mmCIF file of C-alpha atoms in Angstrom:
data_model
loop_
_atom_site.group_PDB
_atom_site.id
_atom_site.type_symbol
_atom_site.label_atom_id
_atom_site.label_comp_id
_atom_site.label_asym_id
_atom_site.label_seq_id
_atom_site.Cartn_x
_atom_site.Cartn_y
_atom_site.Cartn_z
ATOM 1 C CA UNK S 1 106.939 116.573 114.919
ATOM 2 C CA UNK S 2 104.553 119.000 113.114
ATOM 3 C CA UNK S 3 101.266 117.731 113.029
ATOM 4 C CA UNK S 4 100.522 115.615 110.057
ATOM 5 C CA UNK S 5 96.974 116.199 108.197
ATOM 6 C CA UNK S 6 95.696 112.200 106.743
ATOM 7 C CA UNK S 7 94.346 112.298 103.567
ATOM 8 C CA UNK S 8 90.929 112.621 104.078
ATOM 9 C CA UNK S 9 87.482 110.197 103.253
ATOM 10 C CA UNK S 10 86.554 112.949 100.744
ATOM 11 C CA UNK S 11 90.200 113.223 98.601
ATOM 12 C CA UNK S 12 90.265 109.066 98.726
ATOM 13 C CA UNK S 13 86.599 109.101 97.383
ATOM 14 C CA UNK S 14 87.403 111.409 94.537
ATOM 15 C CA UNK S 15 90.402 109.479 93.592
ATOM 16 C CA UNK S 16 89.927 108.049 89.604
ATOM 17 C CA UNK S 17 91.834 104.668 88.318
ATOM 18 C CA UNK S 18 94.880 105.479 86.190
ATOM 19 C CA UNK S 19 95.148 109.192 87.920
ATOM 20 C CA UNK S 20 98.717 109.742 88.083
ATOM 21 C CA UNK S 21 100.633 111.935 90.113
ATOM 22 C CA UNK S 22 98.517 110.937 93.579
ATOM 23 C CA UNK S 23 99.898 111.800 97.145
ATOM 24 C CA UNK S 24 98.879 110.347 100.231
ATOM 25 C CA UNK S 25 99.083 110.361 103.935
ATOM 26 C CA UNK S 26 98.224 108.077 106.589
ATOM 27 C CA UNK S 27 99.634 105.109 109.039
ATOM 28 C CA UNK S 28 100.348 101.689 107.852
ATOM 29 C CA UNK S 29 97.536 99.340 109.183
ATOM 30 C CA UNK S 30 98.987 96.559 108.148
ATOM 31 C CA UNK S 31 101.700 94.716 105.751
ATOM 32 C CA UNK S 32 101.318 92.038 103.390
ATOM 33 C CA UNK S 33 104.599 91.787 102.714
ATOM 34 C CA UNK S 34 107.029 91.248 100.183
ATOM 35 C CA UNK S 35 106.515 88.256 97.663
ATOM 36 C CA UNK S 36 108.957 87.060 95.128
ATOM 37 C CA UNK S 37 107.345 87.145 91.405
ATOM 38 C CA UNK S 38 108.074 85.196 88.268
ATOM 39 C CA UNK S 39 108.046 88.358 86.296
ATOM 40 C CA UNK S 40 110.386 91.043 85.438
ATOM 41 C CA UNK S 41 109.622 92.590 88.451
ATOM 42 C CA UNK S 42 111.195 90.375 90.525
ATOM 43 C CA UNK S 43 109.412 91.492 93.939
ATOM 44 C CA UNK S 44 106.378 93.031 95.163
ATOM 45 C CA UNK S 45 106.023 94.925 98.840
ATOM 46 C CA UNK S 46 102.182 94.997 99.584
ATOM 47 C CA UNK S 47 100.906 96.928 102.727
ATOM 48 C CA UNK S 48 97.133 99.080 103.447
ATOM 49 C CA UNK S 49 97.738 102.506 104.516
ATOM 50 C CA UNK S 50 94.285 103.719 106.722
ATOM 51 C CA UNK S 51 93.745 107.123 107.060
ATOM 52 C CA UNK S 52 92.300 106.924 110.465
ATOM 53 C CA UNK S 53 88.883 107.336 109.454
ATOM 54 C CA UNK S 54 86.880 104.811 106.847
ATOM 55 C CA UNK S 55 89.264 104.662 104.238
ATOM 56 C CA UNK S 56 91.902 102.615 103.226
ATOM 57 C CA UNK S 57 94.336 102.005 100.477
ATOM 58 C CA UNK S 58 96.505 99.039 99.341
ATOM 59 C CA UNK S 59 99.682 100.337 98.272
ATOM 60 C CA UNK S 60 102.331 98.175 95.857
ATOM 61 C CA UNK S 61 105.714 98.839 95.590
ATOM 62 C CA UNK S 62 106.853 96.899 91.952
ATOM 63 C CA UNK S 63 110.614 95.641 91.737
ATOM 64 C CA UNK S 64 113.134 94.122 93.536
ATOM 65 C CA UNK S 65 115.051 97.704 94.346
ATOM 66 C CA UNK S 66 112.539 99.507 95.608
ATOM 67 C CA UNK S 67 110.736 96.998 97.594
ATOM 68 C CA UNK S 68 113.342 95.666 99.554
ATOM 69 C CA UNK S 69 114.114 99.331 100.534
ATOM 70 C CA UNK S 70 110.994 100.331 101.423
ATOM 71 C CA UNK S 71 110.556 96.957 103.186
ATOM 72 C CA UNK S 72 113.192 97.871 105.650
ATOM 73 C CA UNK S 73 111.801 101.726 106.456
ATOM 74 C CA UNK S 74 107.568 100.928 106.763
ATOM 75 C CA UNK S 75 106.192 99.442 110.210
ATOM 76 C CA UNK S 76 102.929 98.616 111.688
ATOM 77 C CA UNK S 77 101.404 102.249 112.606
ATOM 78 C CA UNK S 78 104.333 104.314 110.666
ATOM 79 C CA UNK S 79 102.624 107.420 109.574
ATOM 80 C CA UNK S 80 103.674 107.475 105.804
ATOM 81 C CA UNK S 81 103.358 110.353 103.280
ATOM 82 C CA UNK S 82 103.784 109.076 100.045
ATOM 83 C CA UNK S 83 103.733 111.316 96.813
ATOM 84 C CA UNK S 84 103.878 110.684 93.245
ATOM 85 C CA UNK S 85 102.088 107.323 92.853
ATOM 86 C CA UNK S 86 99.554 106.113 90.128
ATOM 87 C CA UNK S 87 96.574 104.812 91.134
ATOM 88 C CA UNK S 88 94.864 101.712 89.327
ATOM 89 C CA UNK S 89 91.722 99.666 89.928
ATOM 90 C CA UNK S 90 92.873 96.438 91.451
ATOM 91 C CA UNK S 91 92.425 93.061 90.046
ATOM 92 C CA UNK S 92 89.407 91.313 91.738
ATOM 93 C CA UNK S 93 90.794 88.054 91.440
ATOM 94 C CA UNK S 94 93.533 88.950 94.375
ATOM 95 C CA UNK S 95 90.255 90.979 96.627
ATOM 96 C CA UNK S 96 88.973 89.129 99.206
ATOM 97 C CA UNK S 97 84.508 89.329 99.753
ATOM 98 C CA UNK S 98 84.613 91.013 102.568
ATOM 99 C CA UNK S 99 88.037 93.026 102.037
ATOM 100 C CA UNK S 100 87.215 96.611 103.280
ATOM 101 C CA UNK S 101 90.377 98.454 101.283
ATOM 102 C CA UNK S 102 89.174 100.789 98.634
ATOM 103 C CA UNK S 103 88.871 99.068 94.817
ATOM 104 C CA UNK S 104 91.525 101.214 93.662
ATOM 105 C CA UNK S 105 95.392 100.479 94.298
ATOM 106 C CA UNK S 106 98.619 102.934 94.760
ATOM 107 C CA UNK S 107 101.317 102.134 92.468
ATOM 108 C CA UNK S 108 104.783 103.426 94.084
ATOM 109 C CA UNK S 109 106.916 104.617 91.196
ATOM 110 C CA UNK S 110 110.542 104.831 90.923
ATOM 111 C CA UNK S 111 110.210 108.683 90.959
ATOM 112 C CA UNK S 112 107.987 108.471 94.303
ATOM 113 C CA UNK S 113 109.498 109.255 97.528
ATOM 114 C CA UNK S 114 107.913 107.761 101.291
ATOM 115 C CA UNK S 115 108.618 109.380 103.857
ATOM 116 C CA UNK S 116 108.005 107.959 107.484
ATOM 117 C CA UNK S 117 107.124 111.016 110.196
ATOM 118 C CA UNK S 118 107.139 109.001 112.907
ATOM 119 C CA UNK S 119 104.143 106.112 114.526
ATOM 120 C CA UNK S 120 100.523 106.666 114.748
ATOM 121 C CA UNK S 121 99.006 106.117 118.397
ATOM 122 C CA UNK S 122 95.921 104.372 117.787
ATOM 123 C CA UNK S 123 95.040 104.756 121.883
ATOM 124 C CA UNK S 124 92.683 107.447 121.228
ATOM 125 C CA UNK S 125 90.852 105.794 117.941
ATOM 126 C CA UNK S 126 87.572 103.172 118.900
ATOM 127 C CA UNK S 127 88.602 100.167 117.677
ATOM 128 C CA UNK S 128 85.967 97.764 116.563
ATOM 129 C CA UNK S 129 85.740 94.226 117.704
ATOM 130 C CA UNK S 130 83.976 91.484 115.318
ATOM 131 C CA UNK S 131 83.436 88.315 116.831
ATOM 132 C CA UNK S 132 83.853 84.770 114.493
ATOM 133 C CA UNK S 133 82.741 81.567 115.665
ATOM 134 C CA UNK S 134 85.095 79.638 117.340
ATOM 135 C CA UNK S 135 85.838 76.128 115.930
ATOM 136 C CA UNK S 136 88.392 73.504 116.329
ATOM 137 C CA UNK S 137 91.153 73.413 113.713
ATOM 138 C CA UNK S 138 89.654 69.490 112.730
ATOM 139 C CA UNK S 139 86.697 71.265 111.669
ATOM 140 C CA UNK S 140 88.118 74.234 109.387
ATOM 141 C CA UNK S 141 87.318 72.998 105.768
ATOM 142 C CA UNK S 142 83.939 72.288 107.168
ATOM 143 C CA UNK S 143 83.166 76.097 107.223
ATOM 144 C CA UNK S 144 82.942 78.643 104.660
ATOM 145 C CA UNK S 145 83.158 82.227 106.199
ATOM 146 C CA UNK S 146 84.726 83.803 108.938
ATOM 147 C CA UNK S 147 85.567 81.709 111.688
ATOM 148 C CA UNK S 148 88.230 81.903 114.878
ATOM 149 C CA UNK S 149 90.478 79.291 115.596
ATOM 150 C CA UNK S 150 91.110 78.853 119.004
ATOM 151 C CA UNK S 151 95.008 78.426 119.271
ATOM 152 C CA UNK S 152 95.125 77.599 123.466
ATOM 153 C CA UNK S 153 98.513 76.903 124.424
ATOM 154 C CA UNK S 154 100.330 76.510 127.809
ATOM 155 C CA UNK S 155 101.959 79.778 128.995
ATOM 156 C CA UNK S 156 103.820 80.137 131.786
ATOM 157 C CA UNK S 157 104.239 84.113 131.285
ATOM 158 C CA UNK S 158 100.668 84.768 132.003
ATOM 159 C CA UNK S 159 99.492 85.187 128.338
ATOM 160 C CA UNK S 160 96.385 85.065 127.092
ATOM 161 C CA UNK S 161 95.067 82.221 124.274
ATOM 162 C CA UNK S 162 95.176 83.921 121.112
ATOM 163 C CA UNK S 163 92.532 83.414 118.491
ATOM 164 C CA UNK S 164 93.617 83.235 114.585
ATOM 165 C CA UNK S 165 90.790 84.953 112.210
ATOM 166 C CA UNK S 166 91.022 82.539 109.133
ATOM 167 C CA UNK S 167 88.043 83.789 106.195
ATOM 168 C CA UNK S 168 88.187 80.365 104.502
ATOM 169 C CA UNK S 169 86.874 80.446 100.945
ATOM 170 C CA UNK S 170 86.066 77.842 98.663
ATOM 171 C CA UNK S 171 85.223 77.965 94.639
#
């Protein structure tokens, strides 16, 4: 594999709602998924592409077609290229406070092609640890913020506990 060049902090920052046209490269940090819609639509694949540096970009995929197909070819970590998308400001009503992906959105279009080269190894990349206060689950709608659940359970495999990051809001 040739090495792949992420779009940088600099192109992401110049990027203007409604541009069309947009390309972009970087690994998928994570994946919202795909949710069913009572539109036209029919389906929606959500996931934030990071670009290994400070910024990072939801991307939407509109329509059943296209986002079940992309569904099945984008992982955690794939390094994506993705050219030909629009980009729009997203609605703030779906943004969470502290939500750290840029304001604007990439819309696939049908004419757009993604192309996976491969997974991203994160080993070499600082990652950054936040710490939440840990709470029991009794006690959640108690709390407004981030908090940590502490899920202990008994593992015979040696496992660690895990602890769920919940960012409880109320209005």
């Amino acid at each position: 594999m040739t090495d792949i060049v992420f779009t940088s902090d600099e192109e992401v920052e110049a990027f203007q709602p409604e541009d069309k046209s947009i390309d972009i490269i970087g690994y998928v940090e994570c994946i919202e998924g795909l949710k069913t819609l009572k539109t036209a639509s029919g389906h929606v694949l959500k996931f934030v592409v990071h670009n290994a540096s400070k910024s990072r970009i939801r991307v939407l995929v509109w329509g059943t077609a296209l986002a079940t197909h992309y569904e099945q070819s984008i992982k955690i970590n794939s390094i994506v290229e993705i050219t030909g998308g629009n980009l729009k400001t997203a609605n703030t009503h779906f943004r969470l406070p502290n939500d750290k992906t840029s304001t604007l959105e990439f819309n696939v279009q049908s004419h757009s092609l993604l192309t996976v080269h491969g997974q991203y190894d994160s080993s070499d990349h600082r990652v950054v640890n936040e710490t939440y206060e840990l709470i029991e689950l009794d006690d959640v709608m108690l709390f407004n913020g981030n908090i940590g659940v502490n899920n202990t359970k008994e593992a015979c495999d040696g496992e660690e506990d895990q602890v769920i990051v919940l960012i409880i809001l109320r209005f």
